[in-house]
PDB file of C-alpha atoms in Angstrom:
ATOM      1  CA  UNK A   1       0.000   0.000   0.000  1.00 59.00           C
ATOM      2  CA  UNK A   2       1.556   3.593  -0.825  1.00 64.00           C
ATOM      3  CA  UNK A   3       1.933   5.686   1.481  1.00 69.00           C
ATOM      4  CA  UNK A   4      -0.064   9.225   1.538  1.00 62.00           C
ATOM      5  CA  UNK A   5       3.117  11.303   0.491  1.00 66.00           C
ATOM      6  CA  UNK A   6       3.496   9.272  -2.575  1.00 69.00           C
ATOM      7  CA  UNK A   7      -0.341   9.423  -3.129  1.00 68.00           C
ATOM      8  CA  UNK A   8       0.182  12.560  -3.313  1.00 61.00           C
ATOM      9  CA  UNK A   9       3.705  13.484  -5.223  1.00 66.00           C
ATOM     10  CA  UNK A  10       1.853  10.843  -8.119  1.00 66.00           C
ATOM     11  CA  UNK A  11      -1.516  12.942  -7.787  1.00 63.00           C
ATOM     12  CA  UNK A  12       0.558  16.243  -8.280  1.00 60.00           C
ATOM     13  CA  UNK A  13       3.473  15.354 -10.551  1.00 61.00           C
ATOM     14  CA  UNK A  14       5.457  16.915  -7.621  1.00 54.00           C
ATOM     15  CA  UNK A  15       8.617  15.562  -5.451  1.00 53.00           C
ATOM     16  CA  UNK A  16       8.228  16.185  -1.859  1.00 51.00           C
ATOM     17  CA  UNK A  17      12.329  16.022  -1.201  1.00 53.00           C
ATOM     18  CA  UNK A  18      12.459  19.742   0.162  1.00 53.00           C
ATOM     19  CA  UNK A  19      15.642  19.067   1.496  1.00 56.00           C
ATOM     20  CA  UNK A  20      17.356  17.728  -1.808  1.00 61.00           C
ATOM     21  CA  UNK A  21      16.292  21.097  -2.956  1.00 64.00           C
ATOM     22  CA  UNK A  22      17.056  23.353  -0.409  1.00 64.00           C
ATOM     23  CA  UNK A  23      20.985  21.879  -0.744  1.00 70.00           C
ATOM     24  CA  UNK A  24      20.891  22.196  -4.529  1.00 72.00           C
ATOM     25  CA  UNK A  25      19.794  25.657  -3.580  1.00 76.00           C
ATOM     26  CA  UNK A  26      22.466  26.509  -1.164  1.00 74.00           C
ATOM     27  CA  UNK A  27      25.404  24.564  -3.210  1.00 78.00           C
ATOM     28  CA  UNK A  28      24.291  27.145  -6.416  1.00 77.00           C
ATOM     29  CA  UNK A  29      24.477  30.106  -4.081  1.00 78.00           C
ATOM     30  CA  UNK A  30      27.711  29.550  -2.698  1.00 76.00           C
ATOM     31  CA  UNK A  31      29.487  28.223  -6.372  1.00 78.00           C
ATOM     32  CA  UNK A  32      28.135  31.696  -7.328  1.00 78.00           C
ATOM     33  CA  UNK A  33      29.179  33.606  -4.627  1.00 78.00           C
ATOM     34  CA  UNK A  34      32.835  31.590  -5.292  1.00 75.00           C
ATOM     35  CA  UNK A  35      32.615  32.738  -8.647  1.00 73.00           C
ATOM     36  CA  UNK A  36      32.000  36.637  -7.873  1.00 74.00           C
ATOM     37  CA  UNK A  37      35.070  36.473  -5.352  1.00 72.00           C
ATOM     38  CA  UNK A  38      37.700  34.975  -8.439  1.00 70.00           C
ATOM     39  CA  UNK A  39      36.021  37.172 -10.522  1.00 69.00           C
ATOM     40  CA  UNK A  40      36.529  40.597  -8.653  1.00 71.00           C
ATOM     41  CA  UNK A  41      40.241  39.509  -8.139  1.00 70.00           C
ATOM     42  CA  UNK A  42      40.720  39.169 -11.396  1.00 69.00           C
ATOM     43  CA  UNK A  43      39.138  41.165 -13.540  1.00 68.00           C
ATOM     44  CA  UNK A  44      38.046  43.630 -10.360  1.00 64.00           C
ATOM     45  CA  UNK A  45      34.492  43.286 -11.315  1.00 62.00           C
ATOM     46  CA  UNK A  46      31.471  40.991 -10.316  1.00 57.00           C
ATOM     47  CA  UNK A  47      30.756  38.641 -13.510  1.00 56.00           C
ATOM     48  CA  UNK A  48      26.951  38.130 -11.936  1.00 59.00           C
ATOM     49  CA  UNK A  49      25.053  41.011 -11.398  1.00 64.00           C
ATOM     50  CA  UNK A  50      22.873  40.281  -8.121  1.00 61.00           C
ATOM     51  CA  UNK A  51      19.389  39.783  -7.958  1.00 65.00           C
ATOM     52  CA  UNK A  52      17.115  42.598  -7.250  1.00 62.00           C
ATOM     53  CA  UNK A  53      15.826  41.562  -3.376  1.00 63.00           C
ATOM     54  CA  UNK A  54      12.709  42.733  -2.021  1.00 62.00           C
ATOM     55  CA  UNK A  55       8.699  43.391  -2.891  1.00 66.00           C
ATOM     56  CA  UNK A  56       9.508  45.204  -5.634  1.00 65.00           C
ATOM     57  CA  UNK A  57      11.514  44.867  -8.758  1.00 65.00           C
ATOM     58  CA  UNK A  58      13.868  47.919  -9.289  1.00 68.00           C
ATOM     59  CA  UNK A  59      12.481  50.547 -12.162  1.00 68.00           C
ATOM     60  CA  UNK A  60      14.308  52.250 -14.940  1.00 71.00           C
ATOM     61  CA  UNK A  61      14.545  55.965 -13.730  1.00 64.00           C
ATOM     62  CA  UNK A  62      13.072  58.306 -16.188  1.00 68.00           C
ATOM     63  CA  UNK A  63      15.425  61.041 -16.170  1.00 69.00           C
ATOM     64  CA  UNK A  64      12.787  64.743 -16.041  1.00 71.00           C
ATOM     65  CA  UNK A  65      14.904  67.920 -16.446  1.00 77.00           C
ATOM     66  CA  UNK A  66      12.734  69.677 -13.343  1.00 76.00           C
ATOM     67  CA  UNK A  67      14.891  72.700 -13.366  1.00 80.00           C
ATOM     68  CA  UNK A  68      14.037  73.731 -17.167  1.00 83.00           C
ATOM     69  CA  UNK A  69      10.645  73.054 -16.201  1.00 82.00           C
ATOM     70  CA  UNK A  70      10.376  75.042 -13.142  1.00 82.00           C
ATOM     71  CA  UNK A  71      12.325  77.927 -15.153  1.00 85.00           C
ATOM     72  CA  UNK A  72       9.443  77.847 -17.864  1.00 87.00           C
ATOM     73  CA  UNK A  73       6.438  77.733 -15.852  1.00 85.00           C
ATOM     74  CA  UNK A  74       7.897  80.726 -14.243  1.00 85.00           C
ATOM     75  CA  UNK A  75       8.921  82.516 -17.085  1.00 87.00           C
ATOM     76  CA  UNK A  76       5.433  81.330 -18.676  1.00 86.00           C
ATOM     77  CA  UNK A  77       3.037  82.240 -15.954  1.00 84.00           C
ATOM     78  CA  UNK A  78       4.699  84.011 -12.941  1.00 84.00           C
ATOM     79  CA  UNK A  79       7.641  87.030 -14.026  1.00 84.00           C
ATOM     80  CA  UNK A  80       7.353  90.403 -14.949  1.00 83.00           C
ATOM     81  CA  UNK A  81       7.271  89.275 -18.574  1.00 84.00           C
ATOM     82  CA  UNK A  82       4.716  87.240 -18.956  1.00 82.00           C
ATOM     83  CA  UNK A  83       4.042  85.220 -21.903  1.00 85.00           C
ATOM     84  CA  UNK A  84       0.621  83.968 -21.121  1.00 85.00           C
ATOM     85  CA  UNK A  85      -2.012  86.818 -19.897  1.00 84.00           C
ATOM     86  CA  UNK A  86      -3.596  86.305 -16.668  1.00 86.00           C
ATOM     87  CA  UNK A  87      -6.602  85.352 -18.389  1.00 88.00           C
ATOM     88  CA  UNK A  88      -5.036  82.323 -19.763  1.00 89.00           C
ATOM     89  CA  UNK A  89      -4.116  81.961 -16.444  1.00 87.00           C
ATOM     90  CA  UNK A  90      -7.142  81.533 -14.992  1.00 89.00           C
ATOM     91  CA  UNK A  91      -8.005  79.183 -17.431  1.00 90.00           C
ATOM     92  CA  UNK A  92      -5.181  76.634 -16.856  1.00 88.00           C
ATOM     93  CA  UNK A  93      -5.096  77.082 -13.193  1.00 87.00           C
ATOM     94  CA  UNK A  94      -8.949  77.320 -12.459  1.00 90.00           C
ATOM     95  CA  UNK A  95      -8.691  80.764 -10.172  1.00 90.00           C
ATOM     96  CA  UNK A  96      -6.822  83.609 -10.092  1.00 90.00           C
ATOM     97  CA  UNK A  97      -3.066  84.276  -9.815  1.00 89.00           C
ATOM     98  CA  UNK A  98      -2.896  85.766  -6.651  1.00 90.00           C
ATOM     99  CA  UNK A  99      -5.361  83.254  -5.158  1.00 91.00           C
ATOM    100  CA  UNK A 100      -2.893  80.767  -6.349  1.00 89.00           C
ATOM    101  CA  UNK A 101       0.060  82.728  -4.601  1.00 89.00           C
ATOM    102  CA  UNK A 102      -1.760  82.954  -1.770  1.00 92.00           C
ATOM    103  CA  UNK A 103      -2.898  79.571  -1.551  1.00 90.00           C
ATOM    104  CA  UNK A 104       1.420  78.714  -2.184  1.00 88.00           C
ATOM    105  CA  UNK A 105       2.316  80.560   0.243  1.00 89.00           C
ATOM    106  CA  UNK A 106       0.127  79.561   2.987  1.00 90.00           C
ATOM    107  CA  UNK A 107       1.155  75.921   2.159  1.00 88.00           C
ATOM    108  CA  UNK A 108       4.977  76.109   2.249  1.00 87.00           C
ATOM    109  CA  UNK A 109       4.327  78.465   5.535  1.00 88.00           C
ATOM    110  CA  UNK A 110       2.437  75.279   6.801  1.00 88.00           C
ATOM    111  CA  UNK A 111       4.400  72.737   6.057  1.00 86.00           C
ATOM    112  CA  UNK A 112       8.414  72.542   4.690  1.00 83.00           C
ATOM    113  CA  UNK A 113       8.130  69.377   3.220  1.00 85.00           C
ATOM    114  CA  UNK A 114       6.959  71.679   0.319  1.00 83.00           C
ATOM    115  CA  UNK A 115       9.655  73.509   0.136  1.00 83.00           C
ATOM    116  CA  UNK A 116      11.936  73.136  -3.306  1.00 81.00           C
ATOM    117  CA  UNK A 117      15.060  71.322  -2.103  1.00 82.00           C
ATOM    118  CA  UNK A 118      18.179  69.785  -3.437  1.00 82.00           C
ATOM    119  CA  UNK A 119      17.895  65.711  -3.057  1.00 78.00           C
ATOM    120  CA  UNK A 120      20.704  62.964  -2.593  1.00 80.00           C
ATOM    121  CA  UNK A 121      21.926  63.268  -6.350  1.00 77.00           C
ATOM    122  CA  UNK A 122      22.593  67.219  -5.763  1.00 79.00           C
ATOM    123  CA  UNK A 123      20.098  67.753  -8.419  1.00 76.00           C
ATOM    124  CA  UNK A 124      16.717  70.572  -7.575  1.00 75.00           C
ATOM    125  CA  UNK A 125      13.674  68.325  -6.087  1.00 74.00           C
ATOM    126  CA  UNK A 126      10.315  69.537  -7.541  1.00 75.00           C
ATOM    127  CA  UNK A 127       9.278  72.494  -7.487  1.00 76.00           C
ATOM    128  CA  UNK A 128       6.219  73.774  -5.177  1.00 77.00           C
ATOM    129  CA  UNK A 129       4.616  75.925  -7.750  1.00 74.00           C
TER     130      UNK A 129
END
């Protein structure tokens, strides 16, 4: 009479030998972590790039110029000069320009996480207008 684990790995097509694969597993890891160490010492560089760990897989980063497009949203909408009149204004925005200041300005008063800063790759974070 089989037993109920070999009812079962028949039933499913599967092997129940966790173990067997855990060591296949670990054996691959290490030969591949061996493999990384010659490699840096020789040629200085890893030959396997590593995995991406974690919940989520790493993204290509789109690269966004933010400081040309802070510089022309204020040279469009908010300088001395302006290209677009505050009517057109009004239209994109949905109120007024100095309602919009005013709302701004109460924000970044409220809260500096608002605040245009330089981030970790010394480049201008976004800007708050």
């Amino acid at each position: 009479m089989e037993s109920w684990e070999d009812e079962l790995e028949r039933a499913l097509g599967l092997e129940i030998g966790f173990e067997e694969d855990m060591e296949d597993e670990l054996e691959n890891d290490l030969f591949l972590q061996m493999v990384d160490v010659v490699s840096i010492e020789l040629l200085g560089e890893p030959s396997i790039k590593p995995k991406a760990r974690g919940s989520v897989p790493r993204r290509e980063y789109g690269w966004h110029d933010r400081e040309v497009c802070h510089r022309l949203l204020v040279k469009d909408y908010f300088c001395d000069n302006l290209i677009y009149s505050l009517r057109k204004f009004r239209r994109q925005f949905g109120m007024r320009k100095e309602l919009f200041i005013t709302i701004h300005d109460v924000v970044v008063a409220f809260d500096p996480w608002f605040i245009q800063r330089v981030d970790c790759t010394k480049c201008l974070g976004l800007s708050s207008l």
